[in-house]
Amino acid sequence: MIEACIFDLDGVIVDTAKYHFIAWKALAEELGFEFILDDNERLKGVSRMKSLDILLEIGGLQFSEQQKLAMAEKKNMLYVSYIEKMTPEETLPGVPEFLQELRNKGIKIALGSASKNSPMILDRIQLSGMFDVVVDGNSITEAKPNPEVFLKGAEKLGILPENCVVFEDAIAGIEAARNAGMYCVGIGKPEILGMADFVIPGFEEFTFEKLEAPFPFPPKWKA
Ligand code: G6P
Ligand code: MG
């Protein structure tokens, strides 16, 4: 039985990947190497410091922990300069309607994101009020694929993991959902997100009825 839906933020509710890309690219250029869009895929769903490690690996560079913290801070300042200008129009199509449908049906809604900027983004797109619970990069210690972010969300909602559905666009996030023992819907391409219980391209035309349709089949983690 579906009692709660837990949403990732970046790539599910909003497309912030383009802003992360601009900011990481600027840092790479400052360090003297090129960062291309293809490599940006590797940063999806990955925490800020882990993203920096991947970036530096691409550039073949090494720095001290202190230098890395300063670089991550600098990248974040540029990233924030973009997201603070976001408007509700940047919410991905169909998301507000689907959230409203869940609320009307009494389904609980949580956010489960690695981003420390989640509160600001939800505020800018005017969706903060839709979430019963927000678990983000400020309240977790373990990054996806560790299930902490989703288990915390379920616990705060007071709902059993098996009655939660996670919506995720990143492979690490789908793994995290499965590790949490939750049903998982991939947002994106089936050839990339094959581990999800099922995959949809986005929320346009998506309804609770379509979400419920495959139930009560056991989720893949049980198979
Ligand atoms: C999400 C994004 C990642 C990002 C991470 C941390 O998972 O998909 O690309 O690195 O959040 O975001 P933050 O806003 O805290 O730097
Ligand atoms: Mg994501």
PDB file of N, CA and C in Angstrom, residues 19-81:
ATOM      1  N   TYR A  19      23.052  24.359 -13.821  1.00  0.00           N
ATOM      2  CA  TYR A  19      23.725  25.347 -12.968  1.00  0.00           C
ATOM      3  C   TYR A  19      24.943  24.735 -12.265  1.00  0.00           C
ATOM      4  N   HIS A  20      24.774  23.466 -11.826  1.00  0.00           N
ATOM      5  CA  HIS A  20      25.937  22.775 -11.243  1.00  0.00           C
ATOM      6  C   HIS A  20      27.051  22.734 -12.291  1.00  0.00           C
ATOM      7  N   PHE A  21      26.664  22.438 -13.538  1.00  0.00           N
ATOM      8  CA  PHE A  21      27.649  22.313 -14.612  1.00  0.00           C
ATOM      9  C   PHE A  21      28.397  23.635 -14.832  1.00  0.00           C
ATOM     10  N   ILE A  22      27.665  24.726 -14.931  1.00  0.00           N
ATOM     11  CA  ILE A  22      28.301  26.033 -15.156  1.00  0.00           C
ATOM     12  C   ILE A  22      29.313  26.325 -14.043  1.00  0.00           C
ATOM     13  N   ALA A  23      28.904  26.022 -12.807  1.00  0.00           N
ATOM     14  CA  ALA A  23      29.757  26.356 -11.664  1.00  0.00           C
ATOM     15  C   ALA A  23      30.998  25.449 -11.585  1.00  0.00           C
ATOM     16  N   TRP A  24      30.813  24.144 -11.828  1.00  0.00           N
ATOM     17  CA  TRP A  24      31.975  23.240 -11.817  1.00  0.00           C
ATOM     18  C   TRP A  24      32.911  23.553 -12.980  1.00  0.00           C
ATOM     19  N   LYS A  25      32.342  23.912 -14.132  1.00  0.00           N
ATOM     20  CA  LYS A  25      33.139  24.231 -15.322  1.00  0.00           C
ATOM     21  C   LYS A  25      34.014  25.462 -15.059  1.00  0.00           C
ATOM     22  N   ALA A  26      33.427  26.444 -14.383  1.00  0.00           N
ATOM     23  CA  ALA A  26      34.183  27.666 -14.065  1.00  0.00           C
ATOM     24  C   ALA A  26      35.371  27.328 -13.159  1.00  0.00           C
ATOM     25  N   LEU A  27      35.134  26.448 -12.191  1.00  0.00           N
ATOM     26  CA  LEU A  27      36.221  26.051 -11.290  1.00  0.00           C
ATOM     27  C   LEU A  27      37.313  25.303 -12.067  1.00  0.00           C
ATOM     28  N   ALA A  28      36.868  24.387 -12.947  1.00  0.00           N
ATOM     29  CA  ALA A  28      37.838  23.618 -13.744  1.00  0.00           C
ATOM     30  C   ALA A  28      38.693  24.558 -14.597  1.00  0.00           C
ATOM     31  N   GLU A  29      38.053  25.537 -15.210  1.00  0.00           N
ATOM     32  CA  GLU A  29      38.792  26.477 -16.070  1.00  0.00           C
ATOM     33  C   GLU A  29      39.822  27.263 -15.272  1.00  0.00           C
ATOM     34  N   GLU A  30      39.409  27.632 -14.066  1.00  0.00           N
ATOM     35  CA  GLU A  30      40.326  28.359 -13.186  1.00  0.00           C
ATOM     36  C   GLU A  30      41.536  27.491 -12.842  1.00  0.00           C
ATOM     37  N   LEU A  31      41.286  26.183 -12.748  1.00  0.00           N
ATOM     38  CA  LEU A  31      42.375  25.257 -12.409  1.00  0.00           C
ATOM     39  C   LEU A  31      43.149  24.810 -13.651  1.00  0.00           C
ATOM     40  N   GLY A  32      42.671  25.259 -14.820  1.00  0.00           N
ATOM     41  CA  GLY A  32      43.426  25.004 -16.057  1.00  0.00           C
ATOM     42  C   GLY A  32      43.051  23.754 -16.828  1.00  0.00           C
ATOM     43  N   PHE A  33      41.854  23.219 -16.633  1.00  0.00           N
ATOM     44  CA  PHE A  33      41.443  22.089 -17.480  1.00  0.00           C
ATOM     45  C   PHE A  33      39.992  22.245 -17.890  1.00  0.00           C
ATOM     46  N   GLU A  34      39.593  21.397 -18.864  1.00  0.00           N
ATOM     47  CA  GLU A  34      38.248  21.521 -19.396  1.00  0.00           C
ATOM     48  C   GLU A  34      37.304  20.497 -18.770  1.00  0.00           C
ATOM     49  N   PHE A  35      36.113  20.923 -18.476  1.00  0.00           N
ATOM     50  CA  PHE A  35      35.090  20.024 -17.928  1.00  0.00           C
ATOM     51  C   PHE A  35      33.933  20.008 -18.912  1.00  0.00           C
ATOM     52  N   ILE A  36      33.624  18.830 -19.465  1.00  0.00           N
ATOM     53  CA  ILE A  36      32.606  18.761 -20.517  1.00  0.00           C
ATOM     54  C   ILE A  36      31.284  18.182 -20.006  1.00  0.00           C
ATOM     55  N   LEU A  37      30.237  18.463 -20.763  1.00  0.00           N
ATOM     56  CA  LEU A  37      28.877  18.082 -20.369  1.00  0.00           C
ATOM     57  C   LEU A  37      28.734  16.576 -20.101  1.00  0.00           C
ATOM     58  N   ASP A  38      29.418  15.755 -20.895  1.00  0.00           N
ATOM     59  CA  ASP A  38      29.340  14.297 -20.702  1.00  0.00           C
ATOM     60  C   ASP A  38      29.786  13.905 -19.296  1.00  0.00           C
ATOM     61  N   ASP A  39      30.832  14.570 -18.823  1.00  0.00           N
ATOM     62  CA  ASP A  39      31.358  14.254 -17.487  1.00  0.00           C
ATOM     63  C   ASP A  39      30.417  14.720 -16.382  1.00  0.00           C
ATOM     64  N   ASN A  40      29.572  15.695 -16.709  1.00  0.00           N
ATOM     65  CA  ASN A  40      28.626  16.215 -15.719  1.00  0.00           C
ATOM     66  C   ASN A  40      27.673  15.118 -15.226  1.00  0.00           C
ATOM     67  N   GLU A  41      27.408  14.137 -16.103  1.00  0.00           N
ATOM     68  CA  GLU A  41      26.542  12.999 -15.740  1.00  0.00           C
ATOM     69  C   GLU A  41      27.047  12.302 -14.484  1.00  0.00           C
ATOM     70  N   ARG A  42      28.374  12.258 -14.364  1.00  0.00           N
ATOM     71  CA  ARG A  42      28.978  11.539 -13.227  1.00  0.00           C
ATOM     72  C   ARG A  42      28.711  12.232 -11.897  1.00  0.00           C
ATOM     73  N   LEU A  43      28.286  13.495 -11.937  1.00  0.00           N
ATOM     74  CA  LEU A  43      28.091  14.252 -10.698  1.00  0.00           C
ATOM     75  C   LEU A  43      26.646  14.222 -10.199  1.00  0.00           C
ATOM     76  N   LYS A  44      25.759  13.636 -11.001  1.00  0.00           N
ATOM     77  CA  LYS A  44      24.341  13.641 -10.612  1.00  0.00           C
ATOM     78  C   LYS A  44      24.108  12.771  -9.377  1.00  0.00           C
ATOM     79  N   GLY A  45      23.463  13.341  -8.393  1.00  0.00           N
ATOM     80  CA  GLY A  45      23.136  12.588  -7.181  1.00  0.00           C
ATOM     81  C   GLY A  45      24.303  12.446  -6.223  1.00  0.00           C
ATOM     82  N   VAL A  46      25.457  12.979  -6.620  1.00  0.00           N
ATOM     83  CA  VAL A  46      26.682  12.839  -5.823  1.00  0.00           C
ATOM     84  C   VAL A  46      26.875  14.082  -4.945  1.00  0.00           C
ATOM     85  N   SER A  47      27.327  13.899  -3.726  1.00  0.00           N
ATOM     86  CA  SER A  47      27.471  15.039  -2.797  1.00  0.00           C
ATOM     87  C   SER A  47      28.488  16.069  -3.316  1.00  0.00           C
ATOM     88  N   ARG A  48      28.465  17.252  -2.722  1.00  0.00           N
ATOM     89  CA  ARG A  48      29.322  18.342  -3.192  1.00  0.00           C
ATOM     90  C   ARG A  48      30.806  17.966  -3.142  1.00  0.00           C
ATOM     91  N   MET A  49      31.258  17.430  -1.995  1.00  0.00           N
ATOM     92  CA  MET A  49      32.683  17.115  -1.863  1.00  0.00           C
ATOM     93  C   MET A  49      33.093  15.939  -2.763  1.00  0.00           C
ATOM     94  N   LYS A  50      32.178  14.970  -2.899  1.00  0.00           N
ATOM     95  CA  LYS A  50      32.478  13.824  -3.781  1.00  0.00           C
ATOM     96  C   LYS A  50      32.521  14.307  -5.241  1.00  0.00           C
ATOM     97  N   SER A  51      31.643  15.257  -5.583  1.00  0.00           N
ATOM     98  CA  SER A  51      31.651  15.825  -6.940  1.00  0.00           C
ATOM     99  C   SER A  51      32.998  16.489  -7.214  1.00  0.00           C
ATOM    100  N   LEU A  52      33.495  17.217  -6.205  1.00  0.00           N
ATOM    101  CA  LEU A  52      34.787  17.895  -6.367  1.00  0.00           C
ATOM    102  C   LEU A  52      35.899  16.864  -6.583  1.00  0.00           C
ATOM    103  N   ASP A  53      35.849  15.772  -5.828  1.00  0.00           N
ATOM    104  CA  ASP A  53      36.856  14.709  -6.000  1.00  0.00           C
ATOM    105  C   ASP A  53      36.837  14.169  -7.428  1.00  0.00           C
ATOM    106  N   ILE A  54      35.631  13.973  -7.969  1.00  0.00           N
ATOM    107  CA  ILE A  54      35.509  13.457  -9.345  1.00  0.00           C
ATOM    108  C   ILE A  54      36.074  14.483 -10.331  1.00  0.00           C
ATOM    109  N   LEU A  55      35.731  15.758 -10.095  1.00  0.00           N
ATOM    110  CA  LEU A  55      36.221  16.829 -10.970  1.00  0.00           C
ATOM    111  C   LEU A  55      37.756  16.869 -10.978  1.00  0.00           C
ATOM    112  N   LEU A  56      38.327  16.806  -9.786  1.00  0.00           N
ATOM    113  CA  LEU A  56      39.793  16.882  -9.686  1.00  0.00           C
ATOM    114  C   LEU A  56      40.464  15.643 -10.291  1.00  0.00           C
ATOM    115  N   GLU A  57      39.762  14.521 -10.202  1.00  0.00           N
ATOM    116  CA  GLU A  57      40.270  13.290 -10.819  1.00  0.00           C
ATOM    117  C   GLU A  57      40.315  13.470 -12.344  1.00  0.00           C
ATOM    118  N   ILE A  58      39.255  14.102 -12.889  1.00  0.00           N
ATOM    119  CA  ILE A  58      39.214  14.369 -14.340  1.00  0.00           C
ATOM    120  C   ILE A  58      40.381  15.278 -14.729  1.00  0.00           C
ATOM    121  N   GLY A  59      40.643  16.287 -13.889  1.00  0.00           N
ATOM    122  CA  GLY A  59      41.729  17.227 -14.182  1.00  0.00           C
ATOM    123  C   GLY A  59      43.098  16.682 -13.823  1.00  0.00           C
ATOM    124  N   GLY A  60      43.114  15.525 -13.148  1.00  0.00           N
ATOM    125  CA  GLY A  60      44.393  14.927 -12.745  1.00  0.00           C
ATOM    126  C   GLY A  60      45.122  15.766 -11.709  1.00  0.00           C
ATOM    127  N   LEU A  61      44.368  16.393 -10.806  1.00  0.00           N
ATOM    128  CA  LEU A  61      44.982  17.276  -9.808  1.00  0.00           C
ATOM    129  C   LEU A  61      44.707  16.796  -8.382  1.00  0.00           C
ATOM    130  N   GLN A  62      45.604  17.156  -7.484  1.00  0.00           N
ATOM    131  CA  GLN A  62      45.417  16.804  -6.073  1.00  0.00           C
ATOM    132  C   GLN A  62      45.611  18.023  -5.189  1.00  0.00           C
ATOM    133  N   PHE A  63      44.774  18.130  -4.169  1.00  0.00           N
ATOM    134  CA  PHE A  63      44.871  19.258  -3.241  1.00  0.00           C
ATOM    135  C   PHE A  63      44.645  18.794  -1.813  1.00  0.00           C
ATOM    136  N   SER A  64      45.004  19.654  -0.863  1.00  0.00           N
ATOM    137  CA  SER A  64      44.774  19.328   0.549  1.00  0.00           C
ATOM    138  C   SER A  64      43.287  19.466   0.861  1.00  0.00           C
ATOM    139  N   GLU A  65      42.871  18.890   1.964  1.00  0.00           N
ATOM    140  CA  GLU A  65      41.476  18.956   2.406  1.00  0.00           C
ATOM    141  C   GLU A  65      41.028  20.416   2.540  1.00  0.00           C
ATOM    142  N   GLN A  66      41.916  21.218   3.095  1.00  0.00           N
ATOM    143  CA  GLN A  66      41.590  22.638   3.309  1.00  0.00           C
ATOM    144  C   GLN A  66      41.394  23.373   1.983  1.00  0.00           C
ATOM    145  N   GLN A  67      42.262  23.103   1.038  1.00  0.00           N
ATOM    146  CA  GLN A  67      42.125  23.728  -0.290  1.00  0.00           C
ATOM    147  C   GLN A  67      40.840  23.276  -0.962  1.00  0.00           C
ATOM    148  N   LYS A  68      40.518  21.993  -0.760  1.00  0.00           N
ATOM    149  CA  LYS A  68      39.297  21.456  -1.396  1.00  0.00           C
ATOM    150  C   LYS A  68      38.037  22.092  -0.810  1.00  0.00           C
ATOM    151  N   LEU A  69      38.063  22.312   0.501  1.00  0.00           N
ATOM    152  CA  LEU A  69      36.904  22.957   1.135  1.00  0.00           C
ATOM    153  C   LEU A  69      36.700  24.364   0.570  1.00  0.00           C
ATOM    154  N   ALA A  70      37.812  25.068   0.366  1.00  0.00           N
ATOM    155  CA  ALA A  70      37.732  26.427  -0.183  1.00  0.00           C
ATOM    156  C   ALA A  70      37.196  26.398  -1.622  1.00  0.00           C
ATOM    157  N   MET A  71      37.627  25.396  -2.391  1.00  0.00           N
ATOM    158  CA  MET A  71      37.157  25.281  -3.780  1.00  0.00           C
ATOM    159  C   MET A  71      35.667  24.970  -3.832  1.00  0.00           C
ATOM    160  N   ALA A  72      35.228  24.047  -2.956  1.00  0.00           N
ATOM    161  CA  ALA A  72      33.807  23.670  -2.932  1.00  0.00           C
ATOM    162  C   ALA A  72      32.954  24.869  -2.540  1.00  0.00           C
ATOM    163  N   GLU A  73      33.476  25.660  -1.624  1.00  0.00           N
ATOM    164  CA  GLU A  73      32.772  26.854  -1.167  1.00  0.00           C
ATOM    165  C   GLU A  73      32.625  27.861  -2.311  1.00  0.00           C
ATOM    166  N   LYS A  74      33.714  28.012  -3.056  1.00  0.00           N
ATOM    167  CA  LYS A  74      33.713  28.943  -4.181  1.00  0.00           C
ATOM    168  C   LYS A  74      32.718  28.493  -5.255  1.00  0.00           C
ATOM    169  N   LYS A  75      32.760  27.186  -5.568  1.00  0.00           N
ATOM    170  CA  LYS A  75      31.814  26.643  -6.547  1.00  0.00           C
ATOM    171  C   LYS A  75      30.388  26.889  -6.074  1.00  0.00           C
ATOM    172  N   ASN A  76      30.157  26.652  -4.787  1.00  0.00           N
ATOM    173  CA  ASN A  76      28.792  26.801  -4.280  1.00  0.00           C
ATOM    174  C   ASN A  76      28.316  28.256  -4.372  1.00  0.00           C
ATOM    175  N   MET A  77      29.231  29.195  -4.144  1.00  0.00           N
ATOM    176  CA  MET A  77      28.817  30.608  -4.235  1.00  0.00           C
ATOM    177  C   MET A  77      28.341  30.949  -5.639  1.00  0.00           C
ATOM    178  N   LEU A  78      29.041  30.428  -6.629  1.00  0.00           N
ATOM    179  CA  LEU A  78      28.622  30.684  -8.012  1.00  0.00           C
ATOM    180  C   LEU A  78      27.290  29.969  -8.297  1.00  0.00           C
ATOM    181  N   TYR A  79      27.187  28.715  -7.834  1.00  0.00           N
ATOM    182  CA  TYR A  79      25.951  27.934  -8.031  1.00  0.00           C
ATOM    183  C   TYR A  79      24.763  28.668  -7.393  1.00  0.00           C
ATOM    184  N   VAL A  80      24.955  29.129  -6.173  1.00  0.00           N
ATOM    185  CA  VAL A  80      23.869  29.826  -5.460  1.00  0.00           C
ATOM    186  C   VAL A  80      23.457  31.101  -6.198  1.00  0.00           C
ATOM    187  N   SER A  81      24.438  31.773  -6.835  1.00  0.00           N
ATOM    188  CA  SER A  81      24.088  33.001  -7.558  1.00  0.00           C
ATOM    189  C   SER A  81      23.100  32.702  -8.693  1.00  0.00           C
TER     190      SER A  81
END
